[in-house]
Tab-separated table of C-alpha atoms in Angstrom:
chain	number	residue	atom	x	y	z
A	1	MET	CA	0.114	-0.138	-0.231
A	2	THR	CA	0.913	3.503	-0.984
A	3	ILE	CA	1.529	5.866	1.756
A	4	ARG	CA	-1.025	8.811	-0.401
A	5	SER	CA	-4.123	5.444	0.511
A	6	ILE	CA	-3.005	4.514	3.795
A	7	THR	CA	-3.291	8.090	5.051
A	8	THR	CA	-6.479	8.502	2.500
A	9	SER	CA	-8.114	5.711	4.831
A	10	LEU	CA	-7.292	6.613	8.180
A	11	LEU	CA	-8.516	10.816	7.340
A	12	ALA	CA	-11.771	8.835	6.203
A	13	THR	CA	-11.681	6.592	9.271
A	14	SER	CA	-10.914	9.804	11.774
A	15	LEU	CA	-13.967	11.707	9.596
A	16	LEU	CA	-17.045	8.957	10.137
A	17	LEU	CA	-15.974	8.610	13.574
A	18	GLY	CA	-15.843	12.810	13.851
A	19	LEU	CA	-18.981	13.449	12.063
A	20	ALA	CA	-21.180	10.305	13.610
A	21	ALA	CA	-20.161	11.660	17.271
A	22	CYS	CA	-21.459	15.416	16.660
A	23	LYS	CA	-25.135	15.568	17.201
A	24	GLY	CA	-27.145	19.123	17.306
A	25	PRO	CA	-26.030	22.488	16.112
A	26	GLU	CA	-22.171	21.419	16.296
A	27	ALA	CA	-22.514	19.071	13.595
A	28	GLN	CA	-22.367	21.206	11.272
A	29	GLN	CA	-18.752	22.995	11.971
A	30	ALA	CA	-17.592	20.145	13.326
A	31	ARG	CA	-18.292	18.460	9.520
A	32	GLN	CA	-16.644	21.601	8.340
A	33	ASP	CA	-13.523	21.135	10.362
A	34	ALA	CA	-13.328	17.601	9.320
A	35	ALA	CA	-13.651	18.302	5.913
A	36	GLN	CA	-10.848	21.147	6.213
A	37	ALA	CA	-8.369	18.907	8.528
A	38	ALA	CA	-9.194	15.998	5.507
A	39	ASP	CA	-8.173	18.835	2.949
A	40	SER	CA	-4.848	19.799	4.686
A	41	ALA	CA	-3.885	16.395	5.441
A	42	GLY	CA	-4.079	15.642	1.393
A	43	VAL	CA	-2.304	18.318	0.796
A	44	ALA	CA	0.171	17.531	3.428
A	45	ALA	CA	0.973	13.700	2.104
A	46	ARG	CA	0.721	15.068	-1.796
A	47	GLU	CA	3.673	17.319	-0.734
A	48	ALA	CA	5.275	14.436	1.116
A	49	VAL	CA	5.120	11.978	-2.393
A	50	ASP	CA	6.332	14.743	-4.408
A	51	GLN	CA	9.164	15.283	-1.731
A	52	ALA	CA	9.748	11.372	-1.724
A	53	ALA	CA	9.709	10.890	-4.968
A	54	ALA	CA	12.046	13.916	-5.930
A	55	ALA	CA	14.206	12.848	-3.362
A	56	THR	CA	14.263	9.263	-5.152
A	57	ARG	CA	14.958	11.498	-8.456
A	58	GLU	CA	17.881	12.756	-6.677
A	59	ALA	CA	19.579	9.434	-6.005
A	60	ARG	CA	19.397	8.376	-8.407
A	61	ASP	CA	20.821	10.757	-10.575
A	62	GLU	CA	23.382	10.941	-8.503
A	63	ALA	CA	23.943	6.751	-8.080
A	64	ALA	CA	24.102	7.055	-12.116
A	65	VAL	CA	26.946	10.440	-12.052
A	66	ALA	CA	29.491	7.897	-9.658
A	67	SER	CA	28.494	5.051	-11.668
A	68	ARG	CA	29.722	7.055	-14.751
A	69	GLN	CA	32.353	8.296	-12.824
A	70	ALA	CA	33.451	4.744	-11.243
A	71	ALA	CA	33.180	3.282	-14.998
A	72	ALA	CA	35.765	6.289	-16.263
A	73	ASP	CA	38.463	5.473	-13.070
A	74	THR	CA	38.127	1.859	-14.539
A	75	GLN	CA	39.132	2.535	-18.098
A	76	HIS	CA	41.226	4.977	-16.961
A	77	ALA	CA	43.287	2.214	-14.759
A	78	LEU	CA	43.173	-0.484	-17.527
A	79	ASP	CA	44.555	1.784	-20.326
A	80	ARG	CA	47.287	1.861	-17.501
A	81	ALA	CA	47.418	-1.963	-16.824
A	82	ALA	CA	48.006	-1.845	-20.763
A	83	ASP	CA	50.188	0.474	-21.147
A	84	ALA	CA	52.749	-1.260	-18.537
A	85	SER	CA	52.250	-4.413	-19.567
A	86	ALA	CA	52.981	-3.394	-22.832
A	87	ALA	CA	55.846	-1.809	-21.859
A	88	ALA	CA	57.185	-4.661	-19.829
A	89	ALA	CA	56.734	-6.914	-22.856
A	90	ARG	CA	59.024	-4.090	-24.595
A	91	ASP	CA	61.347	-4.731	-22.035
A	92	THR	CA	61.640	-8.525	-21.132
A	93	ARG	CA	61.949	-8.940	-25.450
A	94	ALA	CA	65.027	-6.237	-25.073
A	95	ALA	CA	66.582	-8.494	-22.278
A	96	ALA	CA	65.824	-11.694	-24.293
A	97	ARG	CA	67.889	-9.982	-27.031
A	98	ASP	CA	70.595	-8.732	-25.316
A	99	ALA	CA	70.637	-12.241	-22.989
A	100	ALA	CA	70.463	-14.312	-26.547
A	101	ALA	CA	73.478	-11.975	-27.842
A	102	GLY	CA	75.808	-12.579	-24.319
A	103	ALA	CA	75.305	-16.154	-25.138
A	104	SER	CA	76.385	-15.824	-28.659
A	105	ASP	CA	79.030	-13.510	-27.008
A	106	ALA	CA	79.756	-16.373	-24.882
A	107	THR	CA	79.559	-19.165	-26.732
A	108	ALA	CA	81.985	-17.559	-29.423
A	109	ASP	CA	84.332	-16.573	-26.704
A	110	ALA	CA	84.108	-20.401	-25.759
A	111	ALA	CA	84.852	-21.463	-28.975
A	112	GLN	CA	87.711	-19.074	-29.694
A	113	ASN	CA	89.204	-20.298	-26.052
A	114	VAL	CA	89.177	-24.098	-27.436
A	115	ALA	CA	90.680	-22.932	-31.433
A	116	ASN	CA	92.913	-20.971	-29.146
A	117	LYS	CA	94.123	-24.581	-27.228
A	118	ALA	CA	94.071	-26.994	-30.038
A	119	ARG	CA	96.347	-24.563	-31.736
A	120	GLU	CA	98.631	-24.494	-28.494
A	121	VAL	CA	98.426	-28.429	-28.456
A	122	ALA	CA	99.059	-28.611	-31.931
A	123	ASP	CA	102.066	-26.376	-31.732
A	124	ASP	CA	103.302	-28.575	-29.278
A	125	ALA	CA	102.566	-31.728	-30.698
A	126	LYS	CA	104.525	-30.646	-33.738
A	127	ARG	CA	107.390	-29.256	-31.460
A	128	ASN	CA	107.865	-32.706	-29.982
A	129	ALA	CA	107.892	-34.553	-32.938
A	130	ASP	CA	110.370	-31.890	-34.295
A	131	GLU	CA	112.488	-32.480	-31.448
A	132	HIS	CA	112.268	-36.346	-31.502
A	133	ASN	CA	112.821	-36.127	-35.190
A	134	HIS	CA	115.706	-34.031	-34.905
């Protein structure tokens, strides 16, 4: 039940009880007073409903603004996260290239060391062979 229908029912009941209790010359004045009170109560009830509706609309509008702001904030956060992820991917690719280059350099250095050692061994073997042949 709405506020308006509850208020109207209470006012009608009060009015009927008031009218039933009145007898004699004061009854007319009591009826007029009751009618005026009912009208005032109806106006007050309409104003209360209108104020509640206005407050509801205002709360709805504020919630919509807050929701839009939250969506914008979320979008900004997602954009920053995407940018950070892209930067991390670039850094990872660069680090992987550097690591691969470092591994290639290390492999080349190791191969050179092996070749140098092989040359030394070959030179020693040739010297030994020359010494034994003389």
